[in-house]
Every structure is written in C-alpha cells, then in structure tokens.
Amino acid sequence: MAGARKSNPAGSTNSLRGDVLRVLGAVKVATAEQIQQLTAPHLTYRHTDKTTRSERKQARCAAHLGALSDLRKHGLVENGGKTSGGDTLRNLTPAGLRAASYELGRPLGDMGGPARGAGRSGASHPMAVNEAVRALLRPKPDLALLAGEPPQALAAARAAAEGPAGLGTLASYATEVALPATGTWSTPGKGGAQADIVLTAPEDEVPLLFVEVDNCYETGQVLAAKIEKYMRFFQRQVKDSDGTERPMWRTRWWVPDETTVDSPHPPVLLVFNRLGPRNPETTVRQLAELTRRHWQGTADEDGTHWYNGKIPLMFTTMKFLQEHGPTGPVFRRFGRRQDQTLLDAIGNARLELRVAQQRAAYRARRREHEEHLRRLAEQRRAAAEREEQLLKAEREARRPVCATCGSRFTDERWEAVEPAGWGAAKDSHPQLCDGCKQTATAAAASPAARTPEHQEPEGGGAGRHDFRRNTRRPVCTECGADFTDERWRAVERVGWDASPGLRPTLCGDCDRRYETDGKQAWPGEPGSEEPGPGRAHAEGRSPDCGPRLVPSADLTGQAHCAVGSRQALRPVRHHAPSAAGRLVAAAGQSARPEARMSTANNGVFALSAERFSRAGAAAEM
C-alpha cells in the first residue's frame, strides 16, 4: 500500500485513471466535473447534504481530481487554462494521448493531436462540444450505487435512468477530426473541413454522423463554406487496398451498403448553442438557400424524394438536445416542414415506405408465382406418375409367362431371354423361368434322366458307327409325326455290321405306305423287297444310285419320268403300265433309246412316246 501511495500520492485507482484517459482522449479537453458526469453519473446525485453548490461539486469530483493529480505527476495530463466559470481545463500530453489510444482501442493516428492552448480564451466552443457529446451519449446512473441516499436524490436518479436513451458509448465519439479534401489523414491539405464530433454507433442504427456545434457566433455564409468543404470531402475518391476507387471516408469508417434505400452521403447535424448574438432561425434560412444544391433531393411523381449523392443536413438546439436526447422529435431536416427524431430525420421514411410496399407486393407476386409453379409441378408429377403406371401396366401385360409353372418372369430373367444383339448368345430355355430352367437343365444333365434310346453303347467294342447321329427324336418329313422308339432304332446304326434302314426320313406308317404303293404300282416285280441292282432297275434307278425314273402313261399315250424329290419316289397311280413301258423296264440296259428330254421348272424329265414305241419294236425283232 505504501508503494501504491508513492506511485499515486492522491490514492486514485486504476479504473479512475482509465476513465480520465478515455474522456480526454475522446473530447481532448474537459473539466473535472465533465469527466465525472461522463464516467460516473451516479455521483451527481450524492452529497446533496452540502449547503453550497461549490461544496457539492467539490465532493462529487474529489475522486477524479485525485486521478487527474496522479496522471499529472506521471506526465500524462496537464492543465490547459480555465473556463469562463473558473473551472480548470485538463488536456492530454503526447504521452497521455498515446496512453488514451490504448484505453479507447483506437490507432494513434486516429487520435488527433493534443488540445494545448484551447483554454487560453475560456474554451467556450470545446465546452459546448462536450455538452453536445453528453447530450447525445446520455450516460445513465447506476441506482445500485445510490443506496442510502435521500428520497429526492433517488427520485432524480431514477428519472434520469428511465429517461431517453443515448447513442453509443464513450468510445463511439471523437472530436476535432480532420476531413482532408486534399492530402492524407495524418497530414491534411488545405481546403478540408474539421468535424467537431464524429459519432459511430452502428449498434444504434447510426453508423456515421458528423456534428457541428455553433455558439451562434458564425454567419450563414461561414457555415455554408463548411458544408461545401464537407461535400468536397465526401466526393473525394481514393484507391482502396483492393485497388478500386472508393470514397475516402469509407476507408476509415464502416457503413453498411444498404443503410437506406437511396445512396446519400453521411448525415451532418448542426447544433446551435444560444450564446452568441445571432438568431439560429435566420442563420438556418440563409444556410438553406446557400447549400440547396447539396441537400435537395429529386422528387418523383408521387411526392417521394431521392437523395443520391446529397447530404442529409439537419439542425437542432443545445437546449432541446439536452432535454429530449436523440430520440426526441427535436431535429429538423432541411427541406422538411416538421420536427422528427434523429433516426427519422436521417432516413427517408416516405421513400422507405414506398419501397417497402413495392417489395411486399413483389414478395406477394413471387409467392403467387411460386405457388403457381408448385401446382404445375404437382400436375406434371401426377401426370408422370400416371404415365409411369400405364407403362408399368403395359410392361406387365407383355411380361412373359413360364411355360411350365405359369409364373411371370422376373425383370432379370426377362432381360436374359430378350435378344441383346446379332452376336449375343441365346438362352437355352427362353420359355422357362429361372426355377424351371434350373430344373430342366439339371434333368437334362442327370444320367438317370436319360431314356434307353439316348444312351450310348457301352464297352470297348463300340466303334465309331455305333453312336447315334441324332441326339433328339427324329420327325417324319412326310406327316410330321415323331418317330416311335422301334422306328428310331430301325433307322439308326447300332453296330459295325448293321446297315441303316431304308427311307430313314419316314416314320413307320409312311414307310409301309410307301412299300404298299410300290407293290401296287409294280406288281410281280422280282426282288422288290431286297435292295440290289435288280431292285434299282425295277425302281427305274441305275445301279450307281442315280435318280429313279418312274414311267407313267397318260391318256395321250405319252410316258413321263419324275426325278429328285421325295414325292417323286412314290409310284404314280394312273393306269397299268403299257406294253411299251414294260418292254422298256424289262430291257434294262440292253435297250437305251436316244431319248430326247425336255427340262421343266419342277425338274421333271419327259420322254417322247414315239421313241418308246420304236424301242419296243426293236426289242421284239
């Protein structure tokens, strides 16, 4: 504790010294009472038992006076003169300005310079600026710290706590800020403005506000020149960090792009403090005429105005601002006829209402359009579902049915039996489902399922002619009936010495009918039952298995021979053969007439009856 006393002889705490640095860093110069009112407003309602005002002020400011004394010992604060009321002015040294930048969380370049020499003439303007800051900030007393105070003091503190709210915090305010029309922020050139107060409170819907305080000593022309400098600063474009041209003020302060529906410049508020001889109303009328091109908007047919590229210029008095705060209807915007709150005066309520109505109508039309699209989508979806159901029904109607069990094919089985291309392999059982196909395949592959006629000869004595040529039961080429087992065995080779049966393409009935027809057509022919040269001659064939000639005679006495087809193998049932025909058949190879043959489309050769007659006469002789 002794060490703390040596460093801070006045016994101030860190929080008190920090409050002093924050206030002087924001407003540059202030009295101890203003520092107390901005940082500890609850002290205003204490020490009400003191008899005189000076005693009450001395008691309320004692703690901050001690902090100022300790900061002065450390070289951070210095006295800057006295006000017209005799209060001592305090301001920061360069070291104190650096310390205040840490307390406020601002870059040192944004702190400006120390306000040395401001109090040599009473500092009436800085004191008015401080009062405007306090009227806009409106710090609230902490009622918990006023326990035990008289009822009158508690009532006054409660009224202040429940009064209109202010804007931002102490760190939201900066004073004596240079606005360079030329030069840079740190070294501004000539022709620029200097804002008395810059307020940045986006949390209270005031992202940026410039405040000019006039003690009613300046004329309308002087104020118009300031507004002209503001316009030059707002219109100045510089390259931002991304290389694009942007307004210079946007490189230091952040403002949302959609703060208002139009695109005006940042607002400027004029606060008239009735100290000087000039009438604020007269000054405002002159200022409005001189700066009309900077604040007047463009009117639409419905009476709304657009303020693109214009300055929202407003004014009020210090008295109204202290009584009602920024939420009271005490602000008049140039070009309007009624007082408004600060937010309404900054904004463009009529245009905002119009745009809001248009946006609401647009949203309604969009919702209606989306609902229409939704209904169309539902109709299309329902139509697609119906079409899909119809396609499914048609597909189910075309789905194959197993020939064995009658069940419908699965999609995989259906796809397997469908032809996939010219060179694709075909399914072995396209009429059967998967289960029946497996059963049929297993039955065909099982040795027990084979019939006797399907079995191959056993033992080593079987030769190459013992195996059957046909692995499936033959079908008669005449009547189309399946061969019986006996007929199948008769026409197949069953050993080395066995010869194949005659007419292996005919079934048993057709073969017997063929034999019967032959006997009827050639009665008494020797060797008709056994094959050999005689039989071949009898059937009209040469011994070397040439085509068989079947003579027949029609009503004109001509004879014809059929060759080649199976039908030609049958004897022709007409009249009994003539004597000439029998002579030709008996003569065999001894009589070979030089017959003249004619070829027809069906392959039948016809012999002239005259040549047959001559051949018969030669044989009798």
Coordinates of C-alpha atoms in Angstrom, one line a residue, residues 58-581:
Q58 CA -16.0 19.6 -4.9
A59 CA -17.3 16.5 -3.1
R60 CA -18.6 14.8 -6.3
C61 CA -15.3 15.4 -8.2
A62 CA -12.9 14.6 -5.4
A63 CA -12.1 11.1 -6.7
H64 CA -11.5 12.3 -10.3
L65 CA -9.4 15.3 -9.1
G66 CA -7.2 12.8 -7.3
A67 CA -6.8 10.7 -10.5
L68 CA -6.0 13.9 -12.5
S69 CA -3.4 14.8 -9.9
D70 CA -1.7 11.4 -10.2
L71 CA -1.8 11.4 -14.0
R72 CA -0.3 14.9 -14.0
K73 CA 2.5 13.5 -11.7
H74 CA 3.1 10.8 -14.4
G75 CA 3.2 13.4 -17.2
L76 CA 0.1 12.2 -19.0
V77 CA -2.2 15.1 -18.2
E78 CA -1.6 18.8 -17.9
N79 CA -3.7 21.9 -17.0
G80 CA -4.9 23.8 -20.1
G81 CA -6.4 27.0 -18.6
K82 CA -9.7 27.9 -17.1
T83 CA -13.2 28.3 -18.3
S84 CA -15.2 31.5 -18.0
G85 CA -16.7 30.0 -14.9
G86 CA -13.3 29.4 -13.2
D87 CA -13.1 25.7 -13.7
T88 CA -9.7 24.3 -14.6
L89 CA -9.3 22.7 -18.0
R90 CA -7.4 19.4 -18.4
N91 CA -5.9 18.0 -21.6
L92 CA -3.5 15.2 -22.5
T93 CA 0.2 15.4 -23.2
P94 CA 1.6 13.4 -26.2
A95 CA 2.4 10.6 -23.8
G96 CA -1.1 10.8 -22.4
L97 CA -2.6 10.7 -25.9
R98 CA -0.7 7.5 -26.6
A99 CA -2.0 6.0 -23.3
A100 CA -5.5 7.1 -24.2
S101 CA -5.3 5.3 -27.5
Y102 CA -4.9 2.1 -25.6
E103 CA -7.8 2.8 -23.4
L104 CA -10.1 3.6 -26.3
G105 CA -8.8 0.9 -28.6
R106 CA -8.0 3.3 -31.4
P107 CA -5.0 3.7 -33.6
L108 CA -2.7 6.5 -32.5
G109 CA -3.1 8.1 -35.9
D110 CA -6.9 8.4 -35.3
M111 CA -6.5 10.2 -32.0
G112 CA -5.6 13.6 -33.5
G113 CA -3.3 16.0 -31.6
P114 CA -3.3 17.3 -28.0
A115 CA -5.6 20.3 -27.5
R116 CA -2.9 22.5 -26.0
G117 CA -3.8 26.2 -25.6
A118 CA -7.6 25.5 -26.0
G119 CA -8.3 27.1 -22.7
R120 CA -6.5 30.4 -23.1
S121 CA -9.7 32.1 -24.3
G122 CA -12.1 30.2 -22.0
A123 CA -12.7 27.2 -24.3
S124 CA -16.3 28.1 -24.9
H125 CA -16.5 26.1 -28.0
P126 CA -14.8 22.9 -26.6
M127 CA -17.1 23.1 -23.6
A128 CA -20.2 23.3 -25.9
V129 CA -18.8 20.3 -27.9
N130 CA -18.5 18.4 -24.6
E131 CA -22.1 19.2 -23.7
A132 CA -23.3 18.0 -27.1
V133 CA -21.4 14.8 -26.5
R134 CA -23.0 14.3 -23.1
A135 CA -26.5 15.1 -24.5
L136 CA -26.1 12.6 -27.3
L137 CA -24.5 9.9 -25.1
R138 CA -26.8 10.4 -22.1
P139 CA -24.9 8.3 -19.5
K140 CA -27.3 6.5 -17.1
P141 CA -26.7 6.5 -13.3
D142 CA -26.3 3.1 -11.5
L143 CA -29.1 3.1 -9.0
A144 CA -27.5 0.3 -7.0
L145 CA -24.7 2.7 -6.1
L146 CA -27.1 5.2 -4.6
A147 CA -28.5 3.0 -1.8
G148 CA -29.0 5.1 1.3
E149 CA -29.3 8.5 -0.5
P150 CA -32.2 10.8 0.3
P151 CA -35.5 10.1 -1.5
Q152 CA -35.3 13.2 -3.5
A153 CA -31.9 12.2 -4.9
L154 CA -33.1 8.7 -5.6
A155 CA -36.1 10.0 -7.5
A156 CA -34.0 12.3 -9.6
A157 CA -31.6 9.5 -10.4
R158 CA -34.4 7.1 -11.3
A159 CA -35.9 9.7 -13.6
A160 CA -32.5 10.1 -15.3
A161 CA -32.1 6.3 -15.6
E162 CA -35.6 5.9 -17.1
G163 CA -35.2 8.8 -19.5
P164 CA -34.5 8.7 -23.2
A165 CA -31.6 6.5 -24.2
G166 CA -28.5 7.8 -25.8
L167 CA -26.3 6.7 -28.7
G168 CA -23.3 4.5 -28.5
T169 CA -20.6 4.6 -25.8
L170 CA -17.8 7.0 -24.9
A171 CA -15.5 5.2 -27.4
S172 CA -18.1 5.9 -30.1
Y173 CA -17.2 9.6 -30.1
A174 CA -14.3 11.5 -31.5
T175 CA -13.7 15.3 -31.6
E176 CA -11.7 17.7 -33.7
V177 CA -11.4 15.2 -36.6
A178 CA -9.7 16.4 -39.8
L179 CA -11.6 15.7 -43.0
P180 CA -9.0 16.3 -45.8
A181 CA -10.2 17.3 -49.2
T182 CA -6.5 17.1 -50.2
G183 CA -3.6 15.5 -48.5
T184 CA -3.8 12.5 -46.2
W185 CA -5.4 11.7 -42.9
S186 CA -2.3 12.4 -40.9
T187 CA -1.2 15.5 -43.0
P188 CA -4.4 17.1 -44.4
G189 CA -4.0 19.7 -47.0
K190 CA -5.8 23.0 -47.4
G191 CA -9.5 23.2 -48.2
G192 CA -10.6 20.5 -45.9
A193 CA -13.1 20.6 -43.0
Q194 CA -12.7 19.6 -39.3
A195 CA -15.6 17.9 -37.7
D196 CA -16.4 19.0 -34.1
I197 CA -17.9 15.5 -33.3
V198 CA -17.8 12.2 -35.3
L199 CA -20.2 9.6 -33.9
T200 CA -20.1 5.9 -35.0
A201 CA -22.8 3.9 -33.4
P202 CA -24.0 1.2 -35.8
E203 CA -25.5 -0.7 -32.9
D204 CA -28.0 2.2 -32.5
E205 CA -28.6 2.4 -36.3
V206 CA -26.3 5.5 -36.6
P207 CA -23.3 4.1 -38.3
L208 CA -21.8 7.5 -39.0
L209 CA -22.8 11.1 -38.0
F210 CA -20.9 14.3 -38.2
V211 CA -21.9 17.0 -35.7
E212 CA -21.1 20.8 -36.0
V213 CA -21.6 22.9 -32.8
D214 CA -22.2 26.6 -33.3
N215 CA -22.4 29.1 -30.3
C216 CA -24.4 31.4 -32.6
Y217 CA -21.3 33.5 -33.5
E218 CA -21.0 32.3 -37.1
T219 CA -23.0 33.6 -40.0
G220 CA -24.8 31.5 -42.5
Q221 CA -22.1 32.1 -45.1
V222 CA -19.4 30.7 -42.8
L223 CA -21.5 27.6 -42.1
A224 CA -22.2 27.3 -45.9
A225 CA -18.5 27.2 -46.5
K226 CA -18.1 24.4 -44.0
I227 CA -20.9 22.4 -45.8
E228 CA -19.0 23.0 -49.1
K229 CA -15.9 21.5 -47.5
Y230 CA -17.9 18.6 -46.3
M231 CA -19.2 17.9 -49.8
R232 CA -15.7 18.1 -51.2
F233 CA -14.5 15.5 -48.6
F234 CA -17.5 13.2 -49.3
Q235 CA -16.9 13.3 -53.0
R236 CA -13.2 12.6 -52.8
Q237 CA -12.3 9.2 -54.2
V238 CA -9.1 7.2 -53.3
K239 CA -7.8 3.8 -54.1
D240 CA -8.6 1.3 -51.5
S241 CA -6.5 -1.7 -50.5
D242 CA -8.0 -3.8 -53.3
G243 CA -7.1 -1.2 -56.0
T244 CA -10.7 0.1 -56.5
E245 CA -11.8 3.7 -56.3
R246 CA -13.9 4.3 -53.2
P247 CA -15.0 7.4 -51.2
M248 CA -12.2 8.4 -48.9
W249 CA -14.5 8.4 -45.8
R250 CA -15.3 4.7 -46.4
T251 CA -11.6 3.8 -45.9
R252 CA -11.8 4.9 -42.3
W253 CA -15.4 4.4 -41.2
W254 CA -17.6 1.4 -41.9
V255 CA -21.2 2.0 -43.1
P256 CA -23.4 -0.8 -44.4
D257 CA -24.2 -0.5 -48.1
E258 CA -28.0 -0.9 -47.5
T259 CA -28.5 1.6 -44.7
T260 CA -31.1 3.5 -46.7
V261 CA -32.9 2.7 -49.9
D262 CA -31.1 5.5 -51.8
S263 CA -27.4 6.4 -51.6
P264 CA -26.8 9.7 -49.8
H265 CA -23.7 11.0 -48.2
P266 CA -23.2 10.6 -44.4
P267 CA -25.5 13.0 -42.4
V268 CA -24.4 16.2 -40.9
L269 CA -26.1 17.7 -37.7
L270 CA -25.9 21.3 -36.7
V271 CA -26.3 22.1 -33.0
F272 CA -27.0 25.7 -32.2
N273 CA -25.9 26.8 -28.7
R274 CA -27.6 30.1 -27.8
L275 CA -24.6 32.0 -26.5
G276 CA -23.9 34.5 -29.3
P277 CA -25.9 37.3 -30.7
R278 CA -27.1 35.6 -33.9
N279 CA -30.6 34.1 -34.3
P280 CA -30.4 30.4 -35.3
E281 CA -33.6 30.7 -37.4
T282 CA -32.2 33.4 -39.6
T283 CA -28.9 31.5 -39.9
V284 CA -30.8 28.4 -40.9
R285 CA -32.8 30.2 -43.6
Q286 CA -29.6 31.6 -45.1
L287 CA -27.8 28.4 -44.9
A288 CA -30.7 26.5 -46.6
E289 CA -30.6 28.8 -49.6
L290 CA -26.8 28.8 -49.9
T291 CA -26.5 25.0 -49.7
R292 CA -29.6 23.9 -51.5
R293 CA -27.7 22.0 -54.2
H294 CA -26.1 19.9 -51.6
W295 CA -29.2 18.7 -49.7
Q296 CA -32.2 19.0 -52.0
G297 CA -33.3 15.7 -53.5
T298 CA -35.1 14.7 -56.7
A299 CA -38.9 14.4 -56.4
D300 CA -40.9 11.7 -58.0
E301 CA -44.5 11.9 -59.2
D302 CA -45.9 10.5 -56.0
G303 CA -44.1 13.1 -53.9
T304 CA -41.2 10.9 -52.7
H305 CA -37.6 12.1 -53.0
W306 CA -34.3 10.5 -53.8
Y307 CA -31.2 11.8 -52.2
N308 CA -28.5 10.0 -54.1
G309 CA -25.2 12.0 -53.7
K310 CA -26.8 14.5 -51.4
I311 CA -26.0 15.4 -47.7
P312 CA -28.8 14.8 -45.2
L313 CA -28.4 18.2 -43.4
M314 CA -30.3 18.7 -40.0
F315 CA -30.3 21.2 -37.2
T316 CA -31.4 21.5 -33.6
T317 CA -30.6 23.5 -30.4
M318 CA -28.5 22.5 -27.5
K319 CA -31.4 23.1 -25.1
F320 CA -33.7 20.7 -27.0
L321 CA -30.9 18.1 -27.3
Q322 CA -30.2 18.2 -23.6
E323 CA -33.9 17.9 -22.7
H324 CA -35.1 15.2 -25.2
G325 CA -31.9 13.5 -26.4
P326 CA -31.5 11.9 -29.8
T327 CA -34.8 10.1 -29.5
G328 CA -36.9 13.2 -29.1
P329 CA -38.7 14.9 -32.0
V330 CA -36.4 18.0 -31.9
F331 CA -34.5 17.6 -35.2
R332 CA -35.5 19.4 -38.4
R333 CA -34.1 18.3 -41.8
F334 CA -33.5 20.8 -44.5
G335 CA -36.4 20.6 -47.0
R336 CA -38.9 19.2 -44.5
R337 CA -41.6 21.0 -42.5
Q338 CA -41.9 19.1 -39.3
D339 CA -39.6 18.0 -36.5
Q340 CA -38.5 14.4 -36.3
T341 CA -36.4 12.1 -34.2
L342 CA -32.8 11.8 -35.2
L343 CA -33.2 8.5 -36.9
D344 CA -36.3 9.7 -38.8
A345 CA -34.6 12.9 -39.9
I346 CA -31.6 10.9 -41.2
G347 CA -33.7 8.4 -43.0
N348 CA -36.2 8.8 -45.9
A349 CA -39.4 7.5 -44.4
R350 CA -41.7 8.1 -47.4
L351 CA -39.3 6.5 -49.8
E352 CA -38.7 3.7 -47.5
L353 CA -42.4 3.1 -47.1
R354 CA -42.9 3.2 -50.8
V355 CA -40.0 0.8 -51.4
A356 CA -41.3 -1.4 -48.6
Q357 CA -44.7 -1.6 -50.2
Q358 CA -43.2 -2.4 -53.6
R359 CA -41.0 -5.1 -52.0
A360 CA -44.1 -6.5 -50.2
A361 CA -46.0 -6.5 -53.5
Y362 CA -43.1 -8.2 -55.2
R363 CA -42.8 -10.8 -52.5
A364 CA -46.6 -11.4 -52.8
R365 CA -46.3 -11.8 -56.6
R366 CA -43.3 -14.0 -56.1
R367 CA -45.1 -16.2 -53.6
E368 CA -48.1 -16.4 -56.0
H369 CA -45.7 -17.3 -58.9
E370 CA -44.0 -19.9 -56.7
E371 CA -47.4 -21.4 -55.8
H372 CA -48.4 -21.5 -59.4
L373 CA -45.1 -23.2 -60.2
R374 CA -45.7 -25.6 -57.4
R375 CA -49.2 -26.5 -58.7
L376 CA -47.8 -27.0 -62.2
A377 CA -45.0 -29.2 -60.7
E378 CA -47.6 -31.3 -58.9
Q379 CA -49.7 -31.6 -62.0
R380 CA -46.7 -32.7 -64.0
R381 CA -45.7 -35.1 -61.3
A382 CA -49.2 -36.6 -61.2
A383 CA -49.2 -36.9 -65.0
A384 CA -45.7 -38.5 -64.9
E385 CA -46.9 -40.9 -62.2
R386 CA -50.0 -41.9 -64.3
E387 CA -47.9 -42.4 -67.3
E388 CA -45.4 -44.4 -65.4
Q389 CA -48.2 -46.6 -64.0
L390 CA -49.6 -47.1 -67.6
L391 CA -46.1 -48.0 -68.8
K392 CA -45.7 -50.4 -65.9
A393 CA -49.1 -51.9 -66.7
E394 CA -48.2 -52.3 -70.3
R395 CA -44.9 -53.8 -69.4
E396 CA -46.6 -56.3 -67.0
A397 CA -49.0 -57.2 -69.7
R398 CA -46.1 -58.0 -72.0
R399 CA -44.1 -59.9 -69.3
P400 CA -43.5 -63.5 -70.4
V401 CA -45.1 -66.4 -68.5
C402 CA -43.3 -69.6 -67.8
A403 CA -44.5 -72.4 -70.0
T404 CA -44.1 -74.9 -67.2
C405 CA -45.3 -73.3 -63.9
G406 CA -47.2 -70.3 -65.3
S407 CA -45.4 -67.8 -63.2
R408 CA -44.3 -64.5 -64.6
F409 CA -40.7 -63.8 -65.4
T410 CA -38.7 -61.6 -63.2
D411 CA -37.0 -58.5 -64.7
E412 CA -33.6 -60.2 -64.6
R413 CA -35.0 -63.3 -66.3
W414 CA -36.9 -61.2 -68.9
E415 CA -33.8 -59.3 -69.7
A416 CA -31.8 -62.5 -70.0
V417 CA -34.1 -64.1 -72.6
E418 CA -34.5 -60.9 -74.6
P419 CA -32.2 -60.7 -77.7
A420 CA -29.4 -58.3 -77.0
G421 CA -27.9 -58.2 -80.5
W422 CA -27.0 -60.2 -83.5
G423 CA -23.9 -61.8 -82.0
A424 CA -25.3 -62.3 -78.5
A425 CA -25.7 -65.8 -77.1
K426 CA -29.3 -67.1 -76.9
D427 CA -30.8 -68.6 -73.8
S428 CA -31.3 -72.3 -73.9
H429 CA -34.7 -72.3 -72.4
P430 CA -36.3 -68.9 -73.3
Q431 CA -39.9 -70.1 -72.4
L432 CA -39.0 -71.1 -68.8
C433 CA -38.5 -69.1 -65.7
D434 CA -35.3 -69.3 -63.6
G435 CA -36.5 -72.1 -61.4
C436 CA -37.9 -74.2 -64.2
K437 CA -34.8 -73.6 -66.3
Q438 CA -32.6 -74.9 -63.5
T439 CA -34.8 -77.9 -63.1
A440 CA -34.8 -78.7 -66.8
T441 CA -31.1 -78.2 -67.1
A442 CA -30.4 -80.4 -64.1
A443 CA -32.8 -83.1 -65.5
A444 CA -31.1 -83.0 -68.9
A445 CA -27.6 -83.3 -67.3
S446 CA -28.6 -86.1 -64.9
P447 CA -27.7 -89.7 -66.3
A448 CA -30.8 -91.1 -64.6
A449 CA -33.0 -88.9 -66.6
R450 CA -31.8 -90.3 -70.0
T451 CA -34.1 -92.7 -71.9
P452 CA -32.8 -96.0 -73.3
E453 CA -32.7 -94.7 -76.8
H454 CA -30.5 -91.8 -75.7
Q455 CA -27.8 -94.0 -74.1
E456 CA -24.6 -94.6 -75.9
P457 CA -23.1 -98.1 -76.4
E458 CA -21.0 -99.3 -73.6
G459 CA -17.8 -101.3 -73.5
G460 CA -14.6 -101.1 -75.6
G461 CA -16.2 -102.9 -78.5
A462 CA -18.2 -100.0 -79.7
G463 CA -17.0 -98.4 -82.9
R464 CA -17.4 -95.1 -84.5
H465 CA -20.6 -96.1 -86.3
D466 CA -22.3 -97.3 -83.1
F467 CA -23.1 -93.8 -81.9
R468 CA -26.3 -92.3 -83.0
R469 CA -26.3 -89.4 -85.4
N470 CA -29.3 -87.8 -83.9
T471 CA -29.4 -86.8 -80.2
R472 CA -33.1 -85.8 -80.4
R473 CA -36.1 -87.9 -81.6
P474 CA -36.5 -87.6 -85.4
V475 CA -39.7 -86.3 -87.0
C476 CA -41.2 -87.7 -90.2
T477 CA -40.7 -85.5 -93.2
E478 CA -44.0 -86.7 -94.7
C479 CA -46.6 -86.5 -92.0
G480 CA -44.6 -84.6 -89.3
A481 CA -45.2 -87.2 -86.6
D482 CA -42.4 -88.2 -84.1
F483 CA -40.7 -91.5 -84.6
T484 CA -41.6 -94.4 -82.3
D485 CA -38.8 -96.0 -80.4
E486 CA -38.8 -99.0 -82.7
R487 CA -38.7 -96.9 -85.8
W488 CA -35.9 -94.8 -84.3
R489 CA -33.9 -97.9 -83.6
A490 CA -34.5 -99.3 -87.1
V491 CA -33.2 -96.2 -88.9
E492 CA -30.1 -95.7 -86.6
R493 CA -26.8 -97.5 -86.7
V494 CA -26.4 -99.8 -83.7
G495 CA -23.2 -101.6 -84.6
W496 CA -20.5 -102.2 -87.1
D497 CA -22.3 -104.7 -89.2
A498 CA -25.7 -103.1 -89.2
S499 CA -26.8 -101.0 -92.1
P500 CA -29.2 -98.1 -91.9
G501 CA -32.8 -98.7 -92.7
L502 CA -34.3 -97.6 -96.0
R503 CA -36.0 -94.2 -96.1
P504 CA -34.7 -93.0 -92.7
T505 CA -36.6 -89.8 -93.0
L506 CA -40.1 -91.5 -93.0
C507 CA -41.9 -92.9 -89.9
G508 CA -43.0 -96.5 -89.8
D509 CA -46.5 -95.8 -91.2
C510 CA -45.3 -93.7 -94.1
D511 CA -42.6 -96.3 -94.9
R512 CA -45.2 -99.1 -95.0
R513 CA -47.5 -97.0 -97.1
Y514 CA -44.6 -96.3 -99.5
E515 CA -43.9 -100.1 -99.8
T516 CA -47.6 -100.8 -100.4
D517 CA -47.9 -98.1 -103.1
G518 CA -44.8 -99.5 -104.8
K519 CA -46.2 -103.0 -104.8
Q520 CA -49.4 -101.8 -106.3
A521 CA -47.6 -99.8 -108.9
W522 CA -45.2 -102.7 -109.8
P523 CA -46.9 -105.9 -109.2
G524 CA -44.9 -109.1 -109.6
E525 CA -41.6 -107.3 -109.8
P526 CA -38.8 -109.7 -108.7
G527 CA -36.5 -108.5 -106.0
S528 CA -38.9 -105.8 -104.9
E529 CA -38.2 -106.5 -101.3
E530 CA -34.4 -106.7 -101.3
P531 CA -32.2 -103.9 -102.4
G532 CA -29.7 -104.5 -105.2
P533 CA -29.2 -103.9 -108.9
G534 CA -32.4 -105.6 -109.9
R535 CA -34.4 -103.5 -107.4
A536 CA -32.7 -100.4 -108.7
H537 CA -33.6 -101.3 -112.2
A538 CA -37.1 -102.1 -111.1
E539 CA -37.4 -98.7 -109.5
G540 CA -36.1 -97.0 -112.5
R541 CA -32.7 -96.2 -110.9
S542 CA -29.3 -97.0 -112.2
P543 CA -27.2 -99.4 -110.1
D544 CA -25.0 -96.5 -109.1
C545 CA -27.8 -94.8 -107.1
G546 CA -28.8 -92.5 -109.8
P547 CA -32.2 -90.9 -109.9
R548 CA -35.1 -93.2 -110.2
L549 CA -37.3 -93.0 -113.3
V550 CA -40.9 -93.8 -112.8
P551 CA -42.7 -94.2 -116.1
S552 CA -46.3 -93.5 -116.4
A553 CA -48.6 -93.1 -119.3
D554 CA -51.4 -90.6 -119.7
L555 CA -54.4 -90.7 -122.0
T556 CA -52.4 -89.5 -124.9
G557 CA -50.0 -92.4 -124.7
Q558 CA -47.0 -90.4 -123.6
A559 CA -44.7 -91.5 -120.8
H560 CA -43.2 -89.2 -118.1
C561 CA -40.4 -89.7 -115.5
A562 CA -40.1 -87.9 -112.2
V563 CA -36.7 -87.4 -110.6
G564 CA -35.2 -86.0 -107.4
S565 CA -37.9 -85.1 -104.9
R566 CA -39.4 -87.3 -102.2
Q567 CA -42.8 -87.1 -103.9
A568 CA -41.1 -88.5 -107.0
L569 CA -40.0 -91.6 -105.0
R570 CA -43.7 -92.6 -104.8
P571 CA -45.1 -94.6 -107.7
V572 CA -47.6 -92.7 -109.8
R573 CA -51.1 -94.2 -109.6
H574 CA -52.5 -93.9 -113.1
H575 CA -53.3 -96.8 -115.5
A576 CA -51.4 -100.0 -115.6
P577 CA -48.1 -99.7 -117.5
S578 CA -48.4 -100.3 -121.2
A579 CA -46.6 -102.9 -123.2
A580 CA -44.1 -100.4 -124.4
G581 CA -43.4 -99.4 -120.8

